[in-house]
Amino acid sequence: MSVPQLLSPGWHWQDLAAGQELVTHGRTITEYDLMNFITATGMTEVIFTDQTHHGAMPGRVVPGALTYTLMEGLLVQGMLQGTGLALLEISQKLLAPVRVGDTIHALVSINEIVPTSRHGRAVVHSTVSVLNQDGVMVMTYDAKRLLAGRAAV
């Protein structure tokens, strides 16, 4: 009997190349996402909890941290499942507000791959550009991750 093949395995560092671009699926942010996130994190600021609040940004804005974590979730599901070993470094810029009802996705650009001296791993440096449904870049971040390599046969 054969061993079943795993659905949606992550990408090993050998499957990537500097200059390569990848795109995630989209994800619509719901009121439920916002309320669960701010409740779990304690970010119960009125800009997020009061629909009638008239702050500097109109609409039902969400924390930048929620946008970031949703993108990381999409990356885990589509690229890092079982191969992502550690997030080593991140540098982030928030460029435009994200609101409940927005659909976000990311363009991932692989910048550099540096194999380590042990265990067949590599440090993968990428730039993640998060865009909304109108093509507006709302966030960008550079990430350095430790990724597993393919097992030696």
Tab-separated table of C-alpha atoms in Angstrom:
chain	number	residue	atom	x	y	z
A	1	MET	CA	0.000	0.000	0.000
A	2	SER	CA	1.384	3.421	-0.931
A	3	VAL	CA	1.688	6.356	1.464
A	4	PRO	CA	-0.890	9.095	0.751
A	5	GLN	CA	0.573	12.374	-0.524
A	6	LEU	CA	0.192	15.381	1.768
A	7	LEU	CA	-2.052	18.131	0.435
A	8	SER	CA	-0.632	21.653	0.398
A	9	PRO	CA	2.907	20.940	1.532
A	10	GLY	CA	5.111	23.982	2.016
A	11	TRP	CA	7.829	25.041	-0.375
A	12	HIS	CA	11.369	23.949	0.409
A	13	TRP	CA	14.003	26.591	-0.060
A	14	GLN	CA	15.345	24.710	-3.118
A	15	ASP	CA	11.961	25.316	-4.819
A	16	LEU	CA	12.515	29.095	-4.664
A	17	ALA	CA	14.820	31.427	-6.598
A	18	ALA	CA	15.884	35.036	-6.128
A	19	GLY	CA	13.694	37.223	-8.329
A	20	GLN	CA	10.763	34.813	-8.178
A	21	GLU	CA	7.311	36.282	-7.476
A	22	LEU	CA	4.387	34.466	-5.882
A	23	VAL	CA	0.840	35.588	-5.128
A	24	THR	CA	-1.465	34.493	-2.304
A	25	HIS	CA	-5.182	33.871	-2.417
A	26	GLY	CA	-7.379	36.748	-1.319
A	27	ARG	CA	-9.011	37.092	2.095
A	28	THR	CA	-12.003	39.300	2.902
A	29	ILE	CA	-11.817	40.838	6.371
A	30	THR	CA	-15.061	40.491	8.313
A	31	GLU	CA	-16.515	42.132	11.396
A	32	TYR	CA	-16.061	38.768	13.111
A	33	ASP	CA	-12.312	38.853	12.291
A	34	LEU	CA	-11.994	42.343	13.755
A	35	MET	CA	-13.899	41.615	16.954
A	36	ASN	CA	-12.117	38.323	17.632
A	37	PHE	CA	-8.708	39.891	17.028
A	38	ILE	CA	-9.177	42.970	19.212
A	39	THR	CA	-10.751	40.897	21.981
A	40	ALA	CA	-7.925	38.339	21.943
A	41	THR	CA	-5.178	40.979	21.855
A	42	GLY	CA	-6.728	43.617	24.108
A	43	MET	CA	-6.646	46.218	21.295
A	44	THR	CA	-10.070	47.493	22.343
A	45	GLU	CA	-9.417	51.057	21.238
A	46	VAL	CA	-12.560	53.034	20.305
A	47	ILE	CA	-11.419	53.385	16.706
A	48	PHE	CA	-11.953	49.596	16.462
A	49	THR	CA	-14.900	49.104	18.856
A	50	ASP	CA	-17.230	52.052	18.201
A	51	GLN	CA	-18.920	52.097	14.786
A	52	THR	CA	-20.018	55.701	15.345
A	53	HIS	CA	-16.484	56.921	16.145
A	54	HIS	CA	-15.402	59.693	13.766
A	55	GLY	CA	-11.623	59.574	13.858
A	56	ALA	CA	-8.988	60.567	11.326
A	57	MET	CA	-9.891	57.657	9.033
A	58	PRO	CA	-13.454	57.035	7.897
A	59	GLY	CA	-14.959	53.574	7.848
A	60	ARG	CA	-14.498	50.481	9.997
A	61	VAL	CA	-10.687	50.334	10.103
A	62	VAL	CA	-8.811	47.286	11.374
A	63	PRO	CA	-5.476	47.154	13.217
A	64	GLY	CA	-2.406	46.804	11.009
A	65	ALA	CA	-1.464	43.829	13.157
A	66	LEU	CA	-4.637	42.046	11.986
A	67	THR	CA	-3.764	42.675	8.335
A	68	TYR	CA	-0.252	41.335	8.946
A	69	THR	CA	-1.393	38.197	10.767
A	70	LEU	CA	-3.992	37.372	8.113
A	71	MET	CA	-1.272	37.634	5.443
A	72	GLU	CA	1.030	35.392	7.453
A	73	GLY	CA	-1.816	32.888	7.738
A	74	LEU	CA	-2.238	32.864	3.963
A	75	LEU	CA	1.512	32.378	3.562
A	76	VAL	CA	1.522	29.452	5.997
A	77	GLN	CA	-1.348	27.808	4.117
A	78	GLY	CA	0.155	28.322	0.680
A	79	MET	CA	3.934	28.318	1.121
A	80	LEU	CA	5.237	27.544	4.601
A	81	GLN	CA	3.198	24.573	5.862
A	82	GLY	CA	5.686	22.077	7.258
A	83	THR	CA	8.752	23.848	5.828
A	84	GLY	CA	8.737	27.200	7.615
A	85	LEU	CA	10.972	26.783	10.650
A	86	ALA	CA	11.302	30.306	12.056
A	87	LEU	CA	10.558	33.955	11.377
A	88	LEU	CA	13.940	35.558	12.027
A	89	GLU	CA	13.426	39.228	11.202
A	90	ILE	CA	10.735	41.585	9.962
A	91	SER	CA	10.622	45.224	8.866
A	92	GLN	CA	7.135	46.568	8.202
A	93	LYS	CA	5.494	49.676	6.720
A	94	LEU	CA	1.757	50.389	6.876
A	95	LEU	CA	0.807	52.504	3.870
A	96	ALA	CA	-3.005	52.795	3.791
A	97	PRO	CA	-5.932	51.856	6.025
A	98	VAL	CA	-7.622	48.471	5.740
A	99	ARG	CA	-11.310	48.238	6.577
A	100	VAL	CA	-13.871	45.580	7.363
A	101	GLY	CA	-15.103	44.331	3.990
A	102	ASP	CA	-11.760	44.806	2.215
A	103	THR	CA	-10.269	41.812	0.446
A	104	ILE	CA	-6.502	41.625	0.742
A	105	HIS	CA	-3.872	39.473	-0.924
A	106	ALA	CA	-0.099	39.598	-1.181
A	107	LEU	CA	2.599	39.566	-3.801
A	108	VAL	CA	5.705	37.835	-2.432
A	109	SER	CA	9.055	38.652	-4.033
A	110	ILE	CA	11.983	36.389	-3.191
A	111	ASN	CA	15.045	38.615	-2.704
A	112	GLU	CA	17.776	36.285	-1.495
A	113	ILE	CA	18.337	32.691	-0.408
A	114	VAL	CA	21.310	31.887	1.818
A	115	PRO	CA	21.839	28.195	2.658
A	116	THR	CA	22.986	27.568	6.228
A	117	SER	CA	25.929	25.407	7.193
A	118	ARG	CA	23.764	22.870	9.053
A	119	HIS	CA	20.739	20.668	8.516
A	120	GLY	CA	20.059	21.601	4.866
A	121	ARG	CA	18.240	24.802	5.805
A	122	ALA	CA	18.359	28.276	4.276
A	123	VAL	CA	17.513	31.829	5.252
A	124	VAL	CA	15.029	33.196	2.718
A	125	HIS	CA	14.647	36.971	2.484
A	126	SER	CA	11.416	38.141	0.844
A	127	THR	CA	9.344	41.280	0.397
A	128	VAL	CA	5.616	40.875	0.968
A	129	SER	CA	3.429	43.559	-0.632
A	130	VAL	CA	-0.162	43.510	0.634
A	131	LEU	CA	-2.811	44.932	-1.711
A	132	ASN	CA	-6.531	45.508	-1.322
A	133	GLN	CA	-9.298	44.731	-3.811
A	134	ASP	CA	-8.618	48.006	-5.659
A	135	GLY	CA	-4.926	47.229	-6.141
A	136	VAL	CA	-3.863	49.769	-3.498
A	137	MET	CA	-0.758	48.688	-1.593
A	138	VAL	CA	-1.768	48.876	2.072
A	139	MET	CA	1.303	47.304	3.680
A	140	THR	CA	4.736	46.067	2.791
A	141	TYR	CA	7.164	44.072	4.856
A	142	ASP	CA	10.538	42.463	4.456
A	143	ALA	CA	10.855	39.097	6.154
A	144	LYS	CA	13.756	36.764	6.774
A	145	ARG	CA	12.661	33.193	7.441
A	146	LEU	CA	14.423	29.923	8.080
A	147	LEU	CA	13.077	27.321	5.652
A	148	ALA	CA	13.685	23.586	5.558
A	149	GLY	CA	15.271	21.891	2.602
A	150	ARG	CA	14.174	18.693	0.934
A	151	ALA	CA	15.177	15.573	2.818
A	152	ALA	CA	18.176	13.746	1.378
A	153	VAL	CA	17.138	10.589	-0.421
